[in-house]
Amino acid sequence: MEHRSWAEPWKIKMVEPIELRTRDEREAAIERAGFNTFLLRSDEVYIDLLTDSGTSAMSDRQWAGLMLGDESYAGSRSFYHLVDAVRSVYGYEELVPTHQGRGAEHILSQILIRPGDVIPGNMYFTTTRFHQEHAGGTFVDVIIDEAHDPDSTHPFKGNIDLDKLAAVVDTYGAERVPYVSFETNVNMAGGQPVSMRNLADVYEFCRRHGILVMLDATRALENAYFIQQREGGYQDRSVASILREICSYSDGATVSSKKDNLVNIGGFLALRDPELAARARSLLVAFEGLHTYGGMSGRDMEALARGIEEMVAGDEHVRARVGQVEYLGNTLIKAGIPVVRPIGGHGVFLDAAAILDHLPQEHFPAQALAAAIYRDSGVRGMERGIVSAGRDPGTGENRHPNLELVRLTIPRRVYTQSHMDVVAESVMAVYERRHRVGGLRFVYEPEQLRFFQARFEELPA
Ligand code: F0G
């Protein structure tokens, strides 16, 4: 078949200037930030690949929606627009709006988890696991082994290993397992999808054992795209219909709308069971806001409803979105840089353990690599390794994840292909000098979710 390039299904109407600081300014900035890219000021950053969360560019239709947002405290028109969008795109009847994803995780964990419960999931996400533990539960990783291997090219590295799941249920008993926490396009694994087959099998297994399946559908759209590209029988299906099918194998979902949904803030818990939703709403009014806004303003909900409709209006949006991520990833692969394969949906994950193989994990290679890239070019990425994994709440020891990664996360509809070229050149330049990158040690280690605010210093050479 004749090859044709993809292109973004939009043109640019408004621009926001960015500026590259001098090398001396960047040196001073990363020292001041304690070698933690979360503590840089955005003015000090040239190309910001810290996260794809809340960093999307909205469309003209979404911006217009801000003006139409209904700011009524109760019963906002924009809330009902959002309910309709979630029903038609995801297929869940009950909508519990929250200020962002972790608000939904908090509410879900509080209504379903009792102290001593066990929650199996396909690799942890930081805030998700925090709320499960905060509610007295213990998270158990049941993702397939391939997910922990950056070189495995398994097409669905996000899949749940059904034998591991069955072993958890055997060991603890189904009554101690309130739900399976099933993430689509697994963030910490490198943006890796789950297959429809696996979704269906896990759902069937859970029904037999009376266990709920709760999706983290934050990046389910990107997962749907990978199913269309990689799983037999889905090539001719629209991404919209694949997304609906993904959700059909679940009892509910938490969503951080700051990703797929193309807004800068917002999220929701969506459920099928009205009784469960009623319990969620009674906590919602205490922690988030009234059940018809849950921490979002009316205009936030209006922009979100429009973002949800837009992301599935055609397949071109997600094709260009993932296409841009793959462009950066393939450029790095061609240059021989170790990255997680296959390239994920929302970012390129550099294998810091392989790149800085002279540093032990205790010297925080991914943290050091992220700082080195910032120094080189003002490009900001994020550590996703031992610092993010934190300490085991039981033993107080560092967890040692297999994956020690730097995530270069691509915001949606924000940067061009030339920005991706500049990023790739910087990673290659740092790779050339990789043996000169030294390790780090903590000077400040917060107790919870330490990666956000930790500070480091360079180890003496
Ligand atoms: N679930 C997943 C899979 C996420 O990636 C995130 C956030 C959340 C839940 C929490 O949502 O931020 O709206 O409260 N991920 C961001 C990131 C922070 O950079 O990956 P939130």
mmCIF file of N, CA and C in Angstrom, residues 4 55 78 87 124 216 252 259 281 408 424 460:
data_model
loop_
_atom_site.group_PDB
_atom_site.id
_atom_site.type_symbol
_atom_site.label_atom_id
_atom_site.label_comp_id
_atom_site.label_asym_id
_atom_site.label_seq_id
_atom_site.Cartn_x
_atom_site.Cartn_y
_atom_site.Cartn_z
ATOM 1 N N ARG A 4 1.383 7.075 3.196
ATOM 2 C CA ARG A 4 1.035 8.487 3.352
ATOM 3 C C ARG A 4 1.302 8.902 4.779
ATOM 4 N N THR A 55 -1.850 19.729 30.342
ATOM 5 C CA THR A 55 -1.002 20.560 29.498
ATOM 6 C C THR A 55 -1.474 20.609 28.050
ATOM 7 N N SER A 78 -23.982 22.768 32.417
ATOM 8 C CA SER A 78 -22.725 22.173 31.944
ATOM 9 C C SER A 78 -22.496 20.789 32.556
ATOM 10 N N ARG A 87 -21.847 9.407 29.205
ATOM 11 C CA ARG A 87 -22.734 8.289 28.844
ATOM 12 C C ARG A 87 -22.503 7.861 27.403
ATOM 13 N N TYR A 124 1.476 -0.262 39.506
ATOM 14 C CA TYR A 124 0.884 0.786 40.323
ATOM 15 C C TYR A 124 0.892 2.124 39.584
ATOM 16 N N ASP A 216 -8.837 2.369 35.452
ATOM 17 C CA ASP A 216 -8.309 3.725 35.386
ATOM 18 C C ASP A 216 -8.299 4.034 33.894
ATOM 19 N N GLY A 252 -16.935 0.279 36.418
ATOM 20 C CA GLY A 252 -16.776 1.712 36.628
ATOM 21 C C GLY A 252 -15.373 2.128 36.267
ATOM 22 N N LYS A 259 -5.783 14.336 30.725
ATOM 23 C CA LYS A 259 -5.037 13.639 29.673
ATOM 24 C C LYS A 259 -5.893 13.529 28.410
ATOM 25 N N ARG A 281 -21.357 9.786 46.131
ATOM 26 C CA ARG A 281 -21.805 11.182 46.181
ATOM 27 C C ARG A 281 -21.859 11.709 47.611
ATOM 28 N N LEU A 408 9.709 11.305 28.896
ATOM 29 C CA LEU A 408 9.549 12.523 28.097
ATOM 30 C C LEU A 408 8.106 12.486 27.617
ATOM 31 N N ALA A 424 15.164 15.276 20.644
ATOM 32 C CA ALA A 424 15.959 14.088 20.288
ATOM 33 C C ALA A 424 17.441 14.437 20.247
ATOM 34 N N PRO A 460 29.741 13.470 45.514
ATOM 35 C CA PRO A 460 31.098 13.861 45.131
ATOM 36 C C PRO A 460 31.636 12.870 44.092
#
